[in-house]
mmCIF file of C-alpha atoms in Angstrom:
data_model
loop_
_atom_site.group_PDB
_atom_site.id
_atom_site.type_symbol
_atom_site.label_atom_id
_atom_site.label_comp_id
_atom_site.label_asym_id
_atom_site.label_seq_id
_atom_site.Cartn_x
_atom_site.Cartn_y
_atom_site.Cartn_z
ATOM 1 C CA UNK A 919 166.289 143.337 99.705
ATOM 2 C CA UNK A 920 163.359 143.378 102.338
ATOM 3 C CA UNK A 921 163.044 141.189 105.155
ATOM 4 C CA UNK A 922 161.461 137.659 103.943
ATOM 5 C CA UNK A 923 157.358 137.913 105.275
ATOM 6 C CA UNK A 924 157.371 135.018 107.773
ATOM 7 C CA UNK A 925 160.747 136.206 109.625
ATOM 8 C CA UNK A 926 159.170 139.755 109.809
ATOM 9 C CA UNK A 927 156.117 137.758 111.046
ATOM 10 C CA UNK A 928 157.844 136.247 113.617
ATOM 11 C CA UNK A 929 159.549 139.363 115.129
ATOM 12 C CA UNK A 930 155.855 141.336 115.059
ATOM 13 C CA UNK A 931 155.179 138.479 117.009
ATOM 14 C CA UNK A 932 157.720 138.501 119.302
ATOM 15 C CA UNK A 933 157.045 142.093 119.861
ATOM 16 C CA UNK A 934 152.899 141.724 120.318
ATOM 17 C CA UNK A 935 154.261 139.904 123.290
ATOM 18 C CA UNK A 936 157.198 141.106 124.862
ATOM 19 C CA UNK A 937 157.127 145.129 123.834
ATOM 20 C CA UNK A 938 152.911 146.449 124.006
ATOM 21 C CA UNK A 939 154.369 150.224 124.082
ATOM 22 C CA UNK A 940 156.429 150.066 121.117
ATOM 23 C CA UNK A 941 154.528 147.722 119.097
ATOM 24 C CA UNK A 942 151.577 150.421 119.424
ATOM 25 C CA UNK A 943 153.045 153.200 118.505
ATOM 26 C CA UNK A 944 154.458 150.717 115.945
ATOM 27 C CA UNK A 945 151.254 150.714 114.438
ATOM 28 C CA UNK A 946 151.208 154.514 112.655
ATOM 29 C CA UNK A 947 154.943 153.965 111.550
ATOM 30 C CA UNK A 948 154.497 153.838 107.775
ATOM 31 C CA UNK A 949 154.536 150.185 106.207
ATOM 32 C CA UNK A 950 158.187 150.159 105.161
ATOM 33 C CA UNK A 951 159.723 151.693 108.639
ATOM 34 C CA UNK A 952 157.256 149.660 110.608
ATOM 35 C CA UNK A 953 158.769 146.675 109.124
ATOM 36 C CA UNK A 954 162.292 147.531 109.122
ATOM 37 C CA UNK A 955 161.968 148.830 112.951
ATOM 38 C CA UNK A 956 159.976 145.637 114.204
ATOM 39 C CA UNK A 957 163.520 144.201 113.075
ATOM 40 C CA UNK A 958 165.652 146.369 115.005
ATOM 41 C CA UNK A 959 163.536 146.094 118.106
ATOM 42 C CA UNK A 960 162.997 142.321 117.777
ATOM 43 C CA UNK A 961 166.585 141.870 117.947
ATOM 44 C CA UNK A 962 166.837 143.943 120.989
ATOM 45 C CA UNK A 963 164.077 141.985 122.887
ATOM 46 C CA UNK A 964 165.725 138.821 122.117
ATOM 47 C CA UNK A 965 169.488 139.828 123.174
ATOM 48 C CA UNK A 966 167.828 141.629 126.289
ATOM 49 C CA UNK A 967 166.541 138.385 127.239
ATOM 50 C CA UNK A 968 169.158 136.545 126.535
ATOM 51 C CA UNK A 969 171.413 138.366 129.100
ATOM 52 C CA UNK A 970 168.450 139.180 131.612
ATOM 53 C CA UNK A 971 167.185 135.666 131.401
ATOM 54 C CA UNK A 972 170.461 133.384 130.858
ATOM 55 C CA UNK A 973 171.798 131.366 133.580
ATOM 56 C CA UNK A 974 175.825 132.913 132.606
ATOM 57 C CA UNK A 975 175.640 136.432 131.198
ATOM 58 C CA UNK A 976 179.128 136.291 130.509
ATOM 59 C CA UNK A 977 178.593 133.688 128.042
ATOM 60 C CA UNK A 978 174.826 135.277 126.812
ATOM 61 C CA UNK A 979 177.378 138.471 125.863
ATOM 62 C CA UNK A 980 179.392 136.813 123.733
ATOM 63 C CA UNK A 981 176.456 134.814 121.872
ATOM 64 C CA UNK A 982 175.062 138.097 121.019
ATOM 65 C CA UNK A 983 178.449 139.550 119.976
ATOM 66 C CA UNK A 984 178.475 136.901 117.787
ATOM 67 C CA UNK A 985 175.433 137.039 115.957
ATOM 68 C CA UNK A 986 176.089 140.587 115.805
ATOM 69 C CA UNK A 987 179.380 139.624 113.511
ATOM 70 C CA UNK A 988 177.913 137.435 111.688
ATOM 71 C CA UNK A 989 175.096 140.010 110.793
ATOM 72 C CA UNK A 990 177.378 142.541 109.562
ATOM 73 C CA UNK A 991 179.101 140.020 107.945
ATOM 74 C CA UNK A 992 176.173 139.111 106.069
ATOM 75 C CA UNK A 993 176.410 135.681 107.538
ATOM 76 C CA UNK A 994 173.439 135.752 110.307
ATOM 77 C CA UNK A 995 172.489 132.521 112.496
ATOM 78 C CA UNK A 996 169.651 130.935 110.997
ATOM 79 C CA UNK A 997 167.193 132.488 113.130
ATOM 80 C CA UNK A 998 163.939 134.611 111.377
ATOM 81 C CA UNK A 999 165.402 137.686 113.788
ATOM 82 C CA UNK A 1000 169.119 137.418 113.163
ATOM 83 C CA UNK A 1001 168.126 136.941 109.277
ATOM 84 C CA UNK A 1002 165.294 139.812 109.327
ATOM 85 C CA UNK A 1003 168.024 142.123 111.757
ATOM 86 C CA UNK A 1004 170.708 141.438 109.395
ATOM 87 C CA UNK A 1005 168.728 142.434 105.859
ATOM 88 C CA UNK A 1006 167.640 145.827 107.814
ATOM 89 C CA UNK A 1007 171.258 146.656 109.306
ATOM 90 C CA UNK A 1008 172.409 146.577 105.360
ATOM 91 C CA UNK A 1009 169.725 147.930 103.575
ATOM 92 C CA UNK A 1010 169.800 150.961 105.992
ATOM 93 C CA UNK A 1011 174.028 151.320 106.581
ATOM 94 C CA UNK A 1012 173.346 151.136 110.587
ATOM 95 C CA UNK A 1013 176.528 152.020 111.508
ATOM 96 C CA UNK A 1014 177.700 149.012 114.012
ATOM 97 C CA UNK A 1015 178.647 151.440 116.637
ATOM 98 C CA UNK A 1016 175.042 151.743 117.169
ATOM 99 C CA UNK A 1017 173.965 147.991 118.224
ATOM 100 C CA UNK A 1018 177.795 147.712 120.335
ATOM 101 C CA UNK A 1019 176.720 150.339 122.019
ATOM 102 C CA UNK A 1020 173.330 148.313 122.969
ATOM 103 C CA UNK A 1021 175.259 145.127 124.309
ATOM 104 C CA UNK A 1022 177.489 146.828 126.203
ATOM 105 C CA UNK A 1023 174.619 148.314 127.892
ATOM 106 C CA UNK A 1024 173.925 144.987 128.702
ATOM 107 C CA UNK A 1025 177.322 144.468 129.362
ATOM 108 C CA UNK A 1026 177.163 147.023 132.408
ATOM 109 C CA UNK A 1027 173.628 145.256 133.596
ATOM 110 C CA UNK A 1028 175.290 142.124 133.838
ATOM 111 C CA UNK A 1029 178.240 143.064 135.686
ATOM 112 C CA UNK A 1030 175.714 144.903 138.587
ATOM 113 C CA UNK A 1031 177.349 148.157 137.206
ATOM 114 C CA UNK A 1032 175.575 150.968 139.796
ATOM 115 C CA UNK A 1033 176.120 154.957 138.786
ATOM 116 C CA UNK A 1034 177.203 157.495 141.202
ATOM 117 C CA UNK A 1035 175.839 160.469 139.422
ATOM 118 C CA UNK A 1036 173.582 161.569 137.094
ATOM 119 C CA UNK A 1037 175.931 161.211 134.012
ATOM 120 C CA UNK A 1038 176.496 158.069 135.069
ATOM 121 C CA UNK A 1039 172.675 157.195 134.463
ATOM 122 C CA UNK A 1040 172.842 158.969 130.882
ATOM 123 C CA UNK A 1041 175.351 157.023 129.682
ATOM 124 C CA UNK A 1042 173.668 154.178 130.528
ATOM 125 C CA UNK A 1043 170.775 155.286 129.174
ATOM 126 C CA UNK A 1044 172.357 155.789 125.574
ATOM 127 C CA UNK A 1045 173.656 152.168 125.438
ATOM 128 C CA UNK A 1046 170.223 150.541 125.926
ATOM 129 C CA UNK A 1047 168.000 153.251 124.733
ATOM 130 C CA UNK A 1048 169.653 156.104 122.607
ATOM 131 C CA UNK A 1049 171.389 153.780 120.788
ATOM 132 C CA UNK A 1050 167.762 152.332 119.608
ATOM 133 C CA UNK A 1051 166.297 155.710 119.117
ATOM 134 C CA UNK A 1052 169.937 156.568 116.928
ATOM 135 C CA UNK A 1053 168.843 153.763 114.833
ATOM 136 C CA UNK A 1054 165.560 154.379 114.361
ATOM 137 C CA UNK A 1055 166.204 157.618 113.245
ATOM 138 C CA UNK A 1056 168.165 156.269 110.308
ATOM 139 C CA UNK A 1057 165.416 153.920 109.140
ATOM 140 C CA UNK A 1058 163.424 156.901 108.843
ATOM 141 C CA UNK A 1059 166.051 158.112 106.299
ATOM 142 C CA UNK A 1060 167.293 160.964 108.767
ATOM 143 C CA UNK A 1061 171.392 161.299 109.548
ATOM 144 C CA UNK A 1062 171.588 164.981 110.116
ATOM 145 C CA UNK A 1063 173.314 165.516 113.638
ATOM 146 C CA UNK A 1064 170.719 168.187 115.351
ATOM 147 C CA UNK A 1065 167.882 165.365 114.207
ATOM 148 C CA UNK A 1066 169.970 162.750 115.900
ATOM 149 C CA UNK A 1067 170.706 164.532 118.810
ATOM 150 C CA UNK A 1068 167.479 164.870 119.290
ATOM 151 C CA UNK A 1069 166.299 161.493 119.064
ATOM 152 C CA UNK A 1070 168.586 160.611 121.878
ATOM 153 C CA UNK A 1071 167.222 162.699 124.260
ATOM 154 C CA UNK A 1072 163.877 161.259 123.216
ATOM 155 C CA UNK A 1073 165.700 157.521 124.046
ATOM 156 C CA UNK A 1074 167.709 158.681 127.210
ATOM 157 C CA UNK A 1075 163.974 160.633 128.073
ATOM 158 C CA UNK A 1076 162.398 157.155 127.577
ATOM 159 C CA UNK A 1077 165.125 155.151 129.527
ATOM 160 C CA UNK A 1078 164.770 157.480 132.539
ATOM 161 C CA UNK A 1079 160.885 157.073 132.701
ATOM 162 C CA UNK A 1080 161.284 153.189 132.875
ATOM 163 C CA UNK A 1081 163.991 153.597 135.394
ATOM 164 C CA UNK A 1082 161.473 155.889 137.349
ATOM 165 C CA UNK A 1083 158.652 153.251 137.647
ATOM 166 C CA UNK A 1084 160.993 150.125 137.906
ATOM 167 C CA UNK A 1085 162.675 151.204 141.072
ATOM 168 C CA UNK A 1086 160.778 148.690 143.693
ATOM 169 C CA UNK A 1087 161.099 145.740 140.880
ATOM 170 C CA UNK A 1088 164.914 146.761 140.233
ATOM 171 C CA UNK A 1089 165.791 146.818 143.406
ATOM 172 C CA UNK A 1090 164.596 143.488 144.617
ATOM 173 C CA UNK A 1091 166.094 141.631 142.000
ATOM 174 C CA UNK A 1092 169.496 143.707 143.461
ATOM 175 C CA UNK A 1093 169.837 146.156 140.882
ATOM 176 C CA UNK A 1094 169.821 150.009 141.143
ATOM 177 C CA UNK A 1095 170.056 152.317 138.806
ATOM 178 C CA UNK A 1096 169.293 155.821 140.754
ATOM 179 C CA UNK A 1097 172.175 158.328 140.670
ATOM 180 C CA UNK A 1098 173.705 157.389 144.027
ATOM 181 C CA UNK A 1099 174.939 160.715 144.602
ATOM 182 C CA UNK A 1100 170.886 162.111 144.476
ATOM 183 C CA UNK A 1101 170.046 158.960 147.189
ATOM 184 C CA UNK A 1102 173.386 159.879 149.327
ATOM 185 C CA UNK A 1103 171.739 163.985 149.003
ATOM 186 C CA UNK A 1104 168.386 162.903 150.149
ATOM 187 C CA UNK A 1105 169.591 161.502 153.236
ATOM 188 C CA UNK A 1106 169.128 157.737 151.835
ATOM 189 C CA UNK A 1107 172.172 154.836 152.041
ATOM 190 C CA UNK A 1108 172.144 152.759 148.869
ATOM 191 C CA UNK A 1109 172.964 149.510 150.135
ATOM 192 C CA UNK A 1110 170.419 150.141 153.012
ATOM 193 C CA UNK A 1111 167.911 150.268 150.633
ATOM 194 C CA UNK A 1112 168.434 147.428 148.494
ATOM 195 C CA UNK A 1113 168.778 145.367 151.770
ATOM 196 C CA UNK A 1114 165.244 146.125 152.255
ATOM 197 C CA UNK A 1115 163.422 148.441 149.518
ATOM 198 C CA UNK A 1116 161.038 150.592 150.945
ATOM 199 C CA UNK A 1117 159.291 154.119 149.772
ATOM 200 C CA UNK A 1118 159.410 157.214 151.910
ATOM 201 C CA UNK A 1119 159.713 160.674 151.373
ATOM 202 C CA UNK A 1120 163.336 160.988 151.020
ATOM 203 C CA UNK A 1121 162.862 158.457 147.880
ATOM 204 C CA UNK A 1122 160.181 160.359 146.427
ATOM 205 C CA UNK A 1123 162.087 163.266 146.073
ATOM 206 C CA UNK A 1124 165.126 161.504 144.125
ATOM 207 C CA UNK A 1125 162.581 159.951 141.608
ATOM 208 C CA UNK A 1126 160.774 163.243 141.374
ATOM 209 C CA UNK A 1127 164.164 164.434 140.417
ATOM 210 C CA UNK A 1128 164.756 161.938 137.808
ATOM 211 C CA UNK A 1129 161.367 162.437 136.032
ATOM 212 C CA UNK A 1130 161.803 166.150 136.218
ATOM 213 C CA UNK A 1131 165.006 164.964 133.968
ATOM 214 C CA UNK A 1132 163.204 163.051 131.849
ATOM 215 C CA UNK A 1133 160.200 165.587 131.210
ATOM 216 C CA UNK A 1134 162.639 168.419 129.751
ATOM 217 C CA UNK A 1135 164.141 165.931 127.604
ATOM 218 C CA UNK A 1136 160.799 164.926 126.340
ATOM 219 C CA UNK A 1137 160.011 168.773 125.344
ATOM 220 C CA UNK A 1138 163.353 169.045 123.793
ATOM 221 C CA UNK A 1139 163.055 166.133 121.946
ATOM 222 C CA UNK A 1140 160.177 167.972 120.331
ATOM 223 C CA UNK A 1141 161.587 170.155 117.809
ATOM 224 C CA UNK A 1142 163.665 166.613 116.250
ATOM 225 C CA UNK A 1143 160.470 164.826 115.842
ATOM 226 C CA UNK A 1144 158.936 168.144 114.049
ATOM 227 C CA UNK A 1145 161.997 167.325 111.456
ATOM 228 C CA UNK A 1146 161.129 163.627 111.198
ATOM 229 C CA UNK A 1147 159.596 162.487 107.905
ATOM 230 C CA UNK A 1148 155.484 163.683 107.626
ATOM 231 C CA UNK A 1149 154.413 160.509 107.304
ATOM 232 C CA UNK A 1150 156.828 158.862 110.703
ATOM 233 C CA UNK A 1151 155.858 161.880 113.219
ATOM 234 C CA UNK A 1152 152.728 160.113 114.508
ATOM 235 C CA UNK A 1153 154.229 157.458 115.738
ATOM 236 C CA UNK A 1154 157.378 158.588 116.989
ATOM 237 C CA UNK A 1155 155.198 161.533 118.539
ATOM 238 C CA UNK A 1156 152.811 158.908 120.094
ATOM 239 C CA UNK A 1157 155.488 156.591 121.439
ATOM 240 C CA UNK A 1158 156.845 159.989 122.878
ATOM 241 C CA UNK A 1159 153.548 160.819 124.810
ATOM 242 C CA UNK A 1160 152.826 157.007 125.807
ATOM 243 C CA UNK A 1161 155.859 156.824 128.003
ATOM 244 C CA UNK A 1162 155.841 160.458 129.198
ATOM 245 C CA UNK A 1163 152.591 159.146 130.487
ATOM 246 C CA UNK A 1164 154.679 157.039 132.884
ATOM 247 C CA UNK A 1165 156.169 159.523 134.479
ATOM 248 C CA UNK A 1166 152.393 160.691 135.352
ATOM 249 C CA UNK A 1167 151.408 157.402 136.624
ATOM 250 C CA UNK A 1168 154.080 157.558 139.261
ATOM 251 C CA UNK A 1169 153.296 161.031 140.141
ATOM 252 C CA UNK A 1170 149.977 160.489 140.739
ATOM 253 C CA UNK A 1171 150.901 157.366 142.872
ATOM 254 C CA UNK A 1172 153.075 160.050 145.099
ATOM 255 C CA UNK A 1173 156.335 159.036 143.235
ATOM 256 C CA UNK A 1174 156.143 155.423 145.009
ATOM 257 C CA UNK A 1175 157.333 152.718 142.678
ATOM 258 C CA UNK A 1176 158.402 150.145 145.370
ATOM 259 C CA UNK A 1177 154.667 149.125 146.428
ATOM 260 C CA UNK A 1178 153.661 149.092 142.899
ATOM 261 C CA UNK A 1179 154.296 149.282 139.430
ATOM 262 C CA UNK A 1180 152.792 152.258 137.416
ATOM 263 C CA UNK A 1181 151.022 150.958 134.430
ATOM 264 C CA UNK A 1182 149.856 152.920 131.483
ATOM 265 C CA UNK A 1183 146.188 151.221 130.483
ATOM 266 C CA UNK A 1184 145.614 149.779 127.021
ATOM 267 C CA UNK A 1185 142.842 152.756 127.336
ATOM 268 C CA UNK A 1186 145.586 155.325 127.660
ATOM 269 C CA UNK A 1187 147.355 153.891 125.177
ATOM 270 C CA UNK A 1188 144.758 154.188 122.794
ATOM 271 C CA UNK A 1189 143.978 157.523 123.546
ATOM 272 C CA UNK A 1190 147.610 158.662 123.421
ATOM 273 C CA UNK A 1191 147.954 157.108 119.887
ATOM 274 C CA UNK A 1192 144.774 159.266 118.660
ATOM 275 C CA UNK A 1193 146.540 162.187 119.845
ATOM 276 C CA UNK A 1194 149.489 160.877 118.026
ATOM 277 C CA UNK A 1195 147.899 160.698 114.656
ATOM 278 C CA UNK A 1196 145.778 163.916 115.285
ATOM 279 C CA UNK A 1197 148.596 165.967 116.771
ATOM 280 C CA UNK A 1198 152.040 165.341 115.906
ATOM 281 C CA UNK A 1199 154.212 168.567 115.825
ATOM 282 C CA UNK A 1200 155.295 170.637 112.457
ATOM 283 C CA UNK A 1201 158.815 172.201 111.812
ATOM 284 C CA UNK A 1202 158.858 175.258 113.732
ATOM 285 C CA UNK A 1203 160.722 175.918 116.933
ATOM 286 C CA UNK A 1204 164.746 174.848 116.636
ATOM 287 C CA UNK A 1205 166.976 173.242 119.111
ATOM 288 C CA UNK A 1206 170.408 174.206 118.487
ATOM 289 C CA UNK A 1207 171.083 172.597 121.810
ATOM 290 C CA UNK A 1208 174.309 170.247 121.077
ATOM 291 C CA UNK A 1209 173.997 166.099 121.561
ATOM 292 C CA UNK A 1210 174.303 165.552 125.369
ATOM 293 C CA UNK A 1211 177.663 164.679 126.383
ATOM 294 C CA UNK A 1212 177.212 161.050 126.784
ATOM 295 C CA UNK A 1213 175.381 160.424 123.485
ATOM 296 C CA UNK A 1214 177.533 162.351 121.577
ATOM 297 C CA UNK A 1215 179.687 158.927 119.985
ATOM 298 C CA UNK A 1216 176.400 157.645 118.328
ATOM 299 C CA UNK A 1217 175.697 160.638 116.534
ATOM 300 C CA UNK A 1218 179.223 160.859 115.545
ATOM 301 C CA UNK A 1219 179.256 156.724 114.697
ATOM 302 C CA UNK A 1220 176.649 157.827 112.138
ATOM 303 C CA UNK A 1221 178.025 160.930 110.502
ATOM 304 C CA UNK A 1222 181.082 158.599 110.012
ATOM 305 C CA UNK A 1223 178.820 156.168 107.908
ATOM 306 C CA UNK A 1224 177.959 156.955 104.401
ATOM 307 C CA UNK A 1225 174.228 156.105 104.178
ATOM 308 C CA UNK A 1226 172.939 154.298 100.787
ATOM 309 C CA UNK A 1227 170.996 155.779 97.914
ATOM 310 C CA UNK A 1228 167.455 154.500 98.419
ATOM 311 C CA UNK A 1229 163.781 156.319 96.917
ATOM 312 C CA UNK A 1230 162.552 158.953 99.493
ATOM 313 C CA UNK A 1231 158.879 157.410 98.319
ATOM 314 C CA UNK A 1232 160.367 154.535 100.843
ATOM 315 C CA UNK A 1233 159.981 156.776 103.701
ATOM 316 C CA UNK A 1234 157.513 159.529 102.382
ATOM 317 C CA UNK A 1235 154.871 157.286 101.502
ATOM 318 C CA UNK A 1236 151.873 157.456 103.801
ATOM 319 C CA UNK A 1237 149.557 154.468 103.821
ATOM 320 C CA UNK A 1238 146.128 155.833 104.639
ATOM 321 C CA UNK A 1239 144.452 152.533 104.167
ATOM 322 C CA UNK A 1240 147.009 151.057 106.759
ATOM 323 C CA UNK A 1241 146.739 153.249 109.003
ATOM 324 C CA UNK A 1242 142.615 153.242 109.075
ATOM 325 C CA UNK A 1243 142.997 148.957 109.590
ATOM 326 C CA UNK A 1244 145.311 149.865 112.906
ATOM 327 C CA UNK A 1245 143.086 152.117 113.990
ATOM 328 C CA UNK A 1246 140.343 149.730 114.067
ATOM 329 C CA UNK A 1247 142.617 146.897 115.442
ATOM 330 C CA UNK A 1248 143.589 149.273 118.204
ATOM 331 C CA UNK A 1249 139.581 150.155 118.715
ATOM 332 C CA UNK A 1250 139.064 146.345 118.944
ATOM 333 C CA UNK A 1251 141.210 146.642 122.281
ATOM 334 C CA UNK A 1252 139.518 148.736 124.368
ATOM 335 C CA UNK A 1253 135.642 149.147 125.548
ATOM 336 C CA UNK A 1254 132.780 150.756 123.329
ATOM 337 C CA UNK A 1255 133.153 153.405 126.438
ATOM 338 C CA UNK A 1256 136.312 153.746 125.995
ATOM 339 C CA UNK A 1257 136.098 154.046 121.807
ATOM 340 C CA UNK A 1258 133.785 157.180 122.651
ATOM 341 C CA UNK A 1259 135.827 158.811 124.955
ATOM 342 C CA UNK A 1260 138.685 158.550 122.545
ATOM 343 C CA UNK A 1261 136.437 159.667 119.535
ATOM 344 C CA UNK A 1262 135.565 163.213 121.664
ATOM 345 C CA UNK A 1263 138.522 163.502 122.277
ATOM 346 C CA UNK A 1264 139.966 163.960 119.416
ATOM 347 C CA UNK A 1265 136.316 166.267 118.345
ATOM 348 C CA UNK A 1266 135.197 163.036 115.506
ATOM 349 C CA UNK A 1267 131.829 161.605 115.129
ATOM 350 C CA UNK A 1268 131.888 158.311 116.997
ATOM 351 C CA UNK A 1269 131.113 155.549 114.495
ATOM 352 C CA UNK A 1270 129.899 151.978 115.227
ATOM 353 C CA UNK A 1271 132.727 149.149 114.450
ATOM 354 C CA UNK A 1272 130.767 147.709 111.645
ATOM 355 C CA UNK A 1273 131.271 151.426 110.130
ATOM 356 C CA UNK A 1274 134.603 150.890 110.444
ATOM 357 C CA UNK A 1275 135.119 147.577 109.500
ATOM 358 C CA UNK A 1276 133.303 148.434 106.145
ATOM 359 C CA UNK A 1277 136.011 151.736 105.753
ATOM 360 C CA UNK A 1278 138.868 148.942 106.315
ATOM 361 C CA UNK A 1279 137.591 147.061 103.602
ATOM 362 C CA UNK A 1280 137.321 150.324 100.803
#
């Protein structure tokens, strides 16, 4: 049965503070996927912060494997997001392959784990973000292997861009999580660099490389989100452009993310989510392109698991009235300016917020 109201309230919350990216493009999901994916990602923030924040990782790790069991078991600690995690993981048949994969991403974080090549990177990247996008995809109602497939290039895509902009912070607090092989190429020494971070050329051209990466995964991912569900495409589509947008932040900053930390505006955001709802693909163009090597076990975890009979009305049904409220939450955000840039943009009349207030109430 759904998630009780207060323990999905508390993992919105959780997210309004610790995830602004997601929780936007959160906002166009439609009512039941929204509420089932604020779940999923609530958990993550929390287990993410238990290992990133604990004092002994080694003993954070098996915490979460724990709650995990007692999830699945139907048993979950008496938390709202272990309780709100565990009603979603059932209701949905998330294979368990799916959030393993997910702590033993954090697994490899804790231990310092470093990559030497590329590969290396991706399969990283599909513990801590394909994995999420995997699951996603199956609370949208969609287990066919070319969707899925695509969806992970969409998380790896995602991963890569955060790696991109995080490499100053990352490597200060001692991690690094370039492909050693591309820093080795460009004439840099790894443990050099950590010593003492510091941007020059040579770096610029190894995260130019990875965002290069990350933007042909982005168009590939494409065609997948074309096959989503009508009424999920905006919002997958605008979480899609909002962190592509990343990767143009640290271009335009000369591909230096060790003096500072590219940061996409709430404006931005706002802008990016119009084009979202105004612009999301339709089924056209396939990708036949098979899952990338290193994400290939999650699509497989989930052809493996028999999904349950549920209404396609839960997925299909598009709440305009919904989606006209977050639309005027997300206009409350930003300046009047910036409400009539996003308004031409998108070629609408601008309209006052007491107009829209008075839509939001019918």
């Amino acid at each position: 049965m759904p998630a009780r109201v207060d323990d999905l309230a508390a993992c919105r919350e959780l997210l309004r503070n610790g995830s602004r990216s997601f929780y936007t493009a959160s906002m166009v999901l439609p009512p039941t996927v929204r509420a089932a994916a604020c779940t999923l990602y609530a958990f993550c923030r929390v287990a993410d912060d238990a290992v990133d924040l604990g004092v002994d990782r080694v003993a954070a790790l098996a915490g979460l494997r724990e709650r995990l069991d007692r999830a699945y078991a139907g048993r979950p600690m008496p938390d709202p997001v272990d309780r709100a995690f565990a009603e979603t993981v059932e209701r949905y048949a998330v294979p368990r392959a799916l959030p393993e994969a997910l702590l033993d991403g954090f697994a490899w974080d804790a231990e310092g784990r470093r990559y030497q090549d590329f590969s290396g990177v991706v399969a990283y990247s599909a513990r801590v973000a394909a994995a999420v996008g995997a699951m996603m995809t199956v609370l949208m109602g969609m287990r066919e292997p070319e969707v899925l497939a695509r969806a992970c290039d969409l998380g790896v895509a995602m991963q890569l861009s955060n790696i991109a902009r995080d490499v100053g912070e990352d490597a200060r607090a001692g991690r690094l999580y370039l492909p050693l092989d591309w820093m080795r190429e460009a004439g840099l020494d790894p443990d050099a660099f950590l010593a003492e971070p510091k941007f020059d050329a040579r770096l610029a051209s190894v995260v130019k490389r990875l965002i290069n990466e990350a933007d042909k995964l982005y168009v590939r991912s494409e065609a997948g989100i074309a096959r989503l569900p009508l009424s999920c495409r905006p919002g997958i589509w605008a979480a899609r452009l909002i962190y592509a947008e990343i990767n143009r932040e640290v271009a335009r900053r000369g591909y230096d993310s060790v003096s500072s930390r590219a940061v996409v505006s709430a404006g931005a955001k706002a802008r990016l989510l119009g084009r979202g709802l105004a612009q999301a693909p339709l089924p056209g163009r396939n990708e036949t392109a098979p899952p990338l090597p290193e994400v290939a076990f999650l699509v497989e975890a989930i052809a493996s698991t028999p999904a349950l009979r549920r209404a396609d009305s839960e997925v299909a049904w598009w709440d305009v009235h919904g989606q006209i409220a977050m639309m005027i939450d997300i206009f409350a955000s930003v300046s009047e300016r910036e409400q009539e840039r996003i308004c031409t943009t998108q070629g609408i009349a601008p309209m006052g917020r007491e107009s829209l207030q008075r839509l939001r109430a019918g």
